[in-house]
Short mmCIF file of C-alpha atoms in Angstrom, two decimals:
data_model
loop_
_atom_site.label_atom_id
_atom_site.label_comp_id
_atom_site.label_asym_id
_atom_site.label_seq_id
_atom_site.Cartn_x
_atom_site.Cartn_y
_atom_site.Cartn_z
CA UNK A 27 114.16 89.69 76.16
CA UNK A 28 116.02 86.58 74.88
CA UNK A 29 114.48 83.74 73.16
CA UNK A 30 111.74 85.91 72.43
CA UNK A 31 110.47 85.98 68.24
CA UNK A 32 109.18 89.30 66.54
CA UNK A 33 107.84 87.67 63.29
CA UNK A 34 107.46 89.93 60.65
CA UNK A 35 103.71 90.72 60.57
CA UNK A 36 104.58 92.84 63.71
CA UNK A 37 107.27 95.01 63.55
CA UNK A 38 107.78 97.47 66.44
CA UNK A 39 106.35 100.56 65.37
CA UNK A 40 103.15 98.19 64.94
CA UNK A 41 102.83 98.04 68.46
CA UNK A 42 104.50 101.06 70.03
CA UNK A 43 102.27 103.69 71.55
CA UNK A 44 100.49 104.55 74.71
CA UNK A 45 97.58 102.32 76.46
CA UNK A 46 95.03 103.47 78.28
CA UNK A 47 93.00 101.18 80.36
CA UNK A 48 91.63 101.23 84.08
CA UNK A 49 93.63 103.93 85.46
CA UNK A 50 96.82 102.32 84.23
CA UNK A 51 99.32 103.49 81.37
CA UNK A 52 101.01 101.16 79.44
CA UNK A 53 104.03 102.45 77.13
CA UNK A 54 105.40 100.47 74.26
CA UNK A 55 108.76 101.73 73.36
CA UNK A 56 109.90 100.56 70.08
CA UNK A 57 113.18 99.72 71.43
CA UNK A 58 111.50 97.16 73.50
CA UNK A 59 111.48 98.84 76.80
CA UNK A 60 107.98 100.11 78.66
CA UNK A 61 106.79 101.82 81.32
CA UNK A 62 103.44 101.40 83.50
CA UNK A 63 102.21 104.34 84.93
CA UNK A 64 99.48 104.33 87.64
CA UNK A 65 98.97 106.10 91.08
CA UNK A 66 101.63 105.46 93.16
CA UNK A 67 103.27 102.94 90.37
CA UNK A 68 106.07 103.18 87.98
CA UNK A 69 106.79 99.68 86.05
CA UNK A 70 109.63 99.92 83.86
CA UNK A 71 110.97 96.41 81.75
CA UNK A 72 111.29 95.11 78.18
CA UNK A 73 108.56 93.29 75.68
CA UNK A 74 108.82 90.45 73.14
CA UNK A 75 106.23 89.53 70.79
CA UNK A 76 105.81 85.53 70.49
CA UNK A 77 103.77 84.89 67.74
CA UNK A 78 100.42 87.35 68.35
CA UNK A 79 101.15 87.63 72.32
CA UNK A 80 103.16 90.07 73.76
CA UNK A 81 104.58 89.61 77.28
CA UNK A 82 105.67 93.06 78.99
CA UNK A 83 108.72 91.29 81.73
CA UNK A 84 108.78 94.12 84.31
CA UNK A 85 112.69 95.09 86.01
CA UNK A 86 112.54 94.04 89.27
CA UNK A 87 114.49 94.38 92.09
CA UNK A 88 117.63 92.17 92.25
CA UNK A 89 118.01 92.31 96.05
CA UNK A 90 115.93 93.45 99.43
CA UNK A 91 118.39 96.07 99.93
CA UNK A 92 120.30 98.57 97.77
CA UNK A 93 123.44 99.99 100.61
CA UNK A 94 125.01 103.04 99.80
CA UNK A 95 127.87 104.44 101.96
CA UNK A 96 130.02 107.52 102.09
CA UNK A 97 132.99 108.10 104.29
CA UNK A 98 131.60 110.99 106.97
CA UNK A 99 134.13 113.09 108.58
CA UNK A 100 131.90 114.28 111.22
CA UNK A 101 131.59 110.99 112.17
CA UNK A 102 134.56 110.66 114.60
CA UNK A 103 133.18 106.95 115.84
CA UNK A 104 130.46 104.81 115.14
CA UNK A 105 128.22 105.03 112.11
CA UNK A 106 124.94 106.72 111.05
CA UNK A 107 122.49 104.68 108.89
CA UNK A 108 119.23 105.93 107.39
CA UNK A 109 116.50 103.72 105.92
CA UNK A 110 114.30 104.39 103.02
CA UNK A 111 111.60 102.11 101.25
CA UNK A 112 109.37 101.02 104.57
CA UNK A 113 106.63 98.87 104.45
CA UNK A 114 103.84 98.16 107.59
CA UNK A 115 104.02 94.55 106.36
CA UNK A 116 108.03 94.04 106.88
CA UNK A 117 110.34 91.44 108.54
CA UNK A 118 113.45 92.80 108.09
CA UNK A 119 116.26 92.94 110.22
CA UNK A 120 119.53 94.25 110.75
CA UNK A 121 123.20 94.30 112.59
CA UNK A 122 126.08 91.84 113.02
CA UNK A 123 125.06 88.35 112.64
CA UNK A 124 124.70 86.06 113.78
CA UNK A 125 124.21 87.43 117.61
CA UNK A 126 123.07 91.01 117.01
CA UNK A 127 120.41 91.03 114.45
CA UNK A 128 117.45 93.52 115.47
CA UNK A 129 114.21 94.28 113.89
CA UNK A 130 114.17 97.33 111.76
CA UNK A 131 111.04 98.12 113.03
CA UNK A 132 108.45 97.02 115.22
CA UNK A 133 106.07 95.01 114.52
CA UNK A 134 102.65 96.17 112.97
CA UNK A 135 104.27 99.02 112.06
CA UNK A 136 102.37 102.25 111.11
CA UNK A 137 102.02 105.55 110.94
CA UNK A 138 105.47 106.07 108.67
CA UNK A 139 107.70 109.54 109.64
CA UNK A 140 110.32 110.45 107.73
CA UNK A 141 113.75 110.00 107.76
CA UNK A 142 114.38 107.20 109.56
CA UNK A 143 118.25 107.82 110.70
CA UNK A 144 119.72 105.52 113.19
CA UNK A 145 123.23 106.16 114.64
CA UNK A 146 125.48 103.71 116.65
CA UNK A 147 128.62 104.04 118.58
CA UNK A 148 129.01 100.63 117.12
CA UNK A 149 130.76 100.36 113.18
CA UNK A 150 130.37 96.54 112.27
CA UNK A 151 133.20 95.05 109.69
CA UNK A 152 130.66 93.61 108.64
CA UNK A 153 126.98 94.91 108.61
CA UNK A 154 124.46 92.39 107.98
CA UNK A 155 120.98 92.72 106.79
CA UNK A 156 118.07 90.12 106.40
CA UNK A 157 114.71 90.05 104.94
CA UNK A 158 111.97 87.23 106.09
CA UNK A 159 108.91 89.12 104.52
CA UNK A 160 106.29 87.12 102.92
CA UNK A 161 104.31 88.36 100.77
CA UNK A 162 100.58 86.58 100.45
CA UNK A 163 99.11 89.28 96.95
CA UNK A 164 99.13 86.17 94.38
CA UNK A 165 98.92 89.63 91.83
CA UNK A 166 103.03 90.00 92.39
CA UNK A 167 106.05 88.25 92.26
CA UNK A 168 107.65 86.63 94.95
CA UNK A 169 110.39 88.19 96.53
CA UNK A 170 112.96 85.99 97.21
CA UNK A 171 114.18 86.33 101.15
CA UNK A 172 117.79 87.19 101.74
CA UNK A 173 120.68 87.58 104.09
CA UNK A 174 122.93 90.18 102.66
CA UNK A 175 126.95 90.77 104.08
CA UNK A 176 128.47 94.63 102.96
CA UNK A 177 131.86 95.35 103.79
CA UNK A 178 132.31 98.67 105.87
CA UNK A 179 136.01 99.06 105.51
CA UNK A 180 136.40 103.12 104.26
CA UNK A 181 132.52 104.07 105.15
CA UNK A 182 130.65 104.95 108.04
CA UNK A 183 127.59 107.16 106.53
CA UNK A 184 124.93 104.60 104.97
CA UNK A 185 121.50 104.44 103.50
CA UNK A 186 119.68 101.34 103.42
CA UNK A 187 116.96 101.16 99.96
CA UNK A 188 114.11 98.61 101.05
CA UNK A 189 113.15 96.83 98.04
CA UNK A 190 109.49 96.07 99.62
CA UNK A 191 107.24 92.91 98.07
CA UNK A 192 105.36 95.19 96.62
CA UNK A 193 107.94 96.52 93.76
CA UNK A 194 107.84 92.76 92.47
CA UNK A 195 105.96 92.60 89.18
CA UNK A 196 104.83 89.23 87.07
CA UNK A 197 104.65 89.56 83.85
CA UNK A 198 102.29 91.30 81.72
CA UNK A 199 100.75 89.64 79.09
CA UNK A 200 98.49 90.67 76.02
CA UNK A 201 96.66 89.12 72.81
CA UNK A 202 97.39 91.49 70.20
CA UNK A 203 94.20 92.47 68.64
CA UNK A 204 93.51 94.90 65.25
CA UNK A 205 91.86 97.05 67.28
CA UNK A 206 94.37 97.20 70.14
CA UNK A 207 96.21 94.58 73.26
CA UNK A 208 93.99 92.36 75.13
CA UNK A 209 94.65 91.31 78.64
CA UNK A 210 95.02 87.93 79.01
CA UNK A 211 95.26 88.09 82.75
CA UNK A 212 91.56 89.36 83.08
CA UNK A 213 89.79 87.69 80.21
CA UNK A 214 86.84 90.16 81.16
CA UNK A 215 88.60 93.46 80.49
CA UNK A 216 87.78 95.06 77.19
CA UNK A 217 90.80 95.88 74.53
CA UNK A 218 92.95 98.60 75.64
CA UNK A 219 93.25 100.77 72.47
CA UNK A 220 97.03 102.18 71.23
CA UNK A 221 97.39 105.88 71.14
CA UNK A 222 100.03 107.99 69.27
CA UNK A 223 103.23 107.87 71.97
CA UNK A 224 104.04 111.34 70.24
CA UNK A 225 100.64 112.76 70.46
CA UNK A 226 100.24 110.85 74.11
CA UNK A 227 103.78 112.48 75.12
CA UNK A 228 103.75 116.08 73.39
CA UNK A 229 106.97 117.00 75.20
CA UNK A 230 109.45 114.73 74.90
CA UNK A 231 110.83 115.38 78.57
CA UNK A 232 107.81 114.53 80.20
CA UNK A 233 108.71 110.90 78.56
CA UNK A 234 111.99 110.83 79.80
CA UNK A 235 111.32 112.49 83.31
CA UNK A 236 109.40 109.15 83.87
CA UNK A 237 112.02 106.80 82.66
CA UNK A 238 114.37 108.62 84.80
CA UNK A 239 112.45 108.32 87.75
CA UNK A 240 112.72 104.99 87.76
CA UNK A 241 116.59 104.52 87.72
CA UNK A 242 117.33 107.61 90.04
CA UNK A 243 114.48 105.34 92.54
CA UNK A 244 115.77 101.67 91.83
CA UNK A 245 118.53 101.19 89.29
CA UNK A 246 121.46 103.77 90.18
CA UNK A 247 125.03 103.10 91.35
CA UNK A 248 124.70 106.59 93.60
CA UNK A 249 122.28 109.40 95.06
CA UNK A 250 122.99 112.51 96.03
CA UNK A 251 121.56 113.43 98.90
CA UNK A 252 120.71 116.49 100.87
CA UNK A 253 121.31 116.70 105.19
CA UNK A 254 117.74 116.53 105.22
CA UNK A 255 117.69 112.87 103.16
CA UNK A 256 115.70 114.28 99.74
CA UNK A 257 117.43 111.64 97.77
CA UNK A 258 116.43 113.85 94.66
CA UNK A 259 114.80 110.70 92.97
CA UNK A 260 111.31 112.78 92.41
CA UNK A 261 113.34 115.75 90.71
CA UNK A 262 112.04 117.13 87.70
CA UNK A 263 115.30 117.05 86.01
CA UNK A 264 118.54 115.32 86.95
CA UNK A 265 121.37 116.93 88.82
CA UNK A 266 124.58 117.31 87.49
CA UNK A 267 127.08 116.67 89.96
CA UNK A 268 129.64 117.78 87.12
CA UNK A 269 128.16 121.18 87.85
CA UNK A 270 129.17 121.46 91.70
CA UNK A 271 132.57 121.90 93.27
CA UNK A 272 133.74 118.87 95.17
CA UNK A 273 134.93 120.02 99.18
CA UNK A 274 137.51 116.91 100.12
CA UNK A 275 137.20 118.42 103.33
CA UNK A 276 133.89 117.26 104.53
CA UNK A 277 133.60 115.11 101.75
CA UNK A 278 130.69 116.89 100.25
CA UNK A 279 129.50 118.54 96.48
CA UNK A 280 128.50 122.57 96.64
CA UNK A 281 127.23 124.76 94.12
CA UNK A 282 129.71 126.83 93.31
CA UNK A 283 127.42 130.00 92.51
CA UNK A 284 126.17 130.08 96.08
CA UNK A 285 128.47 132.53 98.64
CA UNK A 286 130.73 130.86 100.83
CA UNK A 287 128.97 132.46 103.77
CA UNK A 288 125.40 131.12 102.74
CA UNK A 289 126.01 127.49 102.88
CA UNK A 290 124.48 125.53 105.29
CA UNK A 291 126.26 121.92 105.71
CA UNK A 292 123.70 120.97 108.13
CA UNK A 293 119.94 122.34 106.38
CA UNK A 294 116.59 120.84 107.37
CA UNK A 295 115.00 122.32 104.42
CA UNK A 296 114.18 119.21 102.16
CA UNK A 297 114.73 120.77 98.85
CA UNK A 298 117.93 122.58 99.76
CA UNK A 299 120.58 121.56 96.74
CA UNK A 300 123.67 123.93 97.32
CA UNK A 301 125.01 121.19 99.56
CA UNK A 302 124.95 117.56 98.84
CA UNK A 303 126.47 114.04 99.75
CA UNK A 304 127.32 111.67 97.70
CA UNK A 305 126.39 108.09 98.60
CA UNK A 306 127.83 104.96 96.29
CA UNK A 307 126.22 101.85 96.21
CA UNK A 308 128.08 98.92 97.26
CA UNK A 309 128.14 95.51 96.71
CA UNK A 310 126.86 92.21 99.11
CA UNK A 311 126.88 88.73 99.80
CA UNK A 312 124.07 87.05 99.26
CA UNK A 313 123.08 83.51 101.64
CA UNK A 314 120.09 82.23 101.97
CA UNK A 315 118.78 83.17 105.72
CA UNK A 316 119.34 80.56 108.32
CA UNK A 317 117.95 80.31 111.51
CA UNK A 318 119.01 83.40 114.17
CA UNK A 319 117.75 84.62 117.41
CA UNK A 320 117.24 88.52 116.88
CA UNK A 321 117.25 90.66 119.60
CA UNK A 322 114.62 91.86 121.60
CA UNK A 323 113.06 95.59 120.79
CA UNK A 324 113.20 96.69 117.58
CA UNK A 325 115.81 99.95 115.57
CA UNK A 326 113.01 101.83 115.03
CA UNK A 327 109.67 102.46 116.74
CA UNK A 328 106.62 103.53 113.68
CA UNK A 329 103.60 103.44 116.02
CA UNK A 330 100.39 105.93 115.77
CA UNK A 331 100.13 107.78 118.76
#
């Protein structure tokens, strides 16, 4: 964290440890990275100690949408697109701008399914994607609206990452205390007290399992991905694609242990890993979103029945 000061009455290993407060994990590296762990949350970001207060700046998002694409030899025209990341609260939108933008998905959307894969005798040069969500929780950051460009040329597989409002963090920020970190956010909570991060985390793996999470979920330049779209980023361990044979045929990795005869290219079962597809990420251009007519209807349809 630049322009940040560690004077020397607290050196890292002062503060480094595991707190416990409310349901909520807080984990001081003392590299100056940290997690927060809480249901259904994974925080991940660096600290810097300015005199005795220590701000935790969370990693957020750097877009709406991550894009990764793969070239898809079954795909003789067209393209396929699959969307992960929704949120009921979204206005997002998608297609080739300016005259055939579409909602992503309908309005009051609920009652999620999974995957979400939409596919289009249509392959745009350009495929265009905008977000118009506003977020209202005055607990996280502001997401800053987008249109993004990406360049199809040499792809026609995708999956679209929605960075939802809701993975937008402010800063955390805490008095440090002899007896442990004090929220200055809610003066009423009660100091959160510093456990041992080796005692906390007994097996080092479990440590790094959650640290990997978060970049295999929101800070990768690929996924490998399964027909049945388990985008692996809840594995307990990483896959090594150095481990698989690559088939430049249908442009897919297998494991080479597995018998030619039992491999299915085309499995529903979601934790099937003897076939998988590797999708890059690629880069956009980013504009501020003007003013556009979408289309009527919406991609996809998320209604309870």
């Amino acid at each position: 964290m630049s322009g940040v000061l560690i004077p020397a009455q607290y050196k890292n290993t002062d503060v480094e440890g595991v707190y416990n407060g409310g349901g909520t994990s807080f984990i001081i590296k003392q590299d100056n990275t940290f997690l927060v762990v809480a249901m259904g949350t994974l925080i991940k970001g660096t600290w810097g100690i300015d005199k005795n207060i220590m701000t935790l700046t969370p990693k957020n998002p750097d877009a709406p949408f991550y894009l990764y694409a793969r070239k898809n030899p079954d795909i003789k025209g067209g393209m396929r697109l699959m969307i992960s990341g929704n949120d009921s609260a979204n206005d997002i939108y998608m297609g080739t701008f300016p005259n055939k933008m579409k909602r992503l998905f309908n309005e009051e959307a609920n009652c999620f399914d999974y995957p979400y894969v939409h596919q289009s005798k249509e392959l745009p040069k350009i495929l265009t994607f905008i977000d118009r969500t506003k977020s209202d929780n005055p607990y996280q950051a502001q997401a800053q609206n987008m249109m993004q460009h990406f360049q199809t040329a040499g792809y026609n597989d995708f999956i679209v990452q929605y960075m939802s409002p809701n993975l937008y963090h402010n800063p955390f920020r805490f008095e440090i205390k002899k007896e442990g970190l004090k929220s200055l956010f809610d003066t009423d909570s009660k100091i959160i007290k510093k456990q041992n991060l080796k005692e906390f985390f007994k097996n080092e793996k479990e440590l790094q399992f959650l640290e990997d999470s978060f970049d295999m979920a929101y800070n990768t330049d690929s996924k490998l991905v399964n027909y049945a779209y388990n985008t692996n980023d809840d594995m307990s361990e990483k896959i090594d694609i150095a481990q698989y044979k690559y088939d430049p045929v249908r442009n897919v990795y297998v494991n080479p242990y597995a018998p030619s005869k039992s491999l299915n290219y085309k499995s529903d079962d979601f934790h099937y890993t003897d076939v998988l597809m590797k999708f890059d990420r690629i880069k956009s251009e980013n504009k501020t979103v003007p003013d556009f007519k979408p289309l009527s209807g919406s991609v996809f349809v998320a209604k309870c029945q």
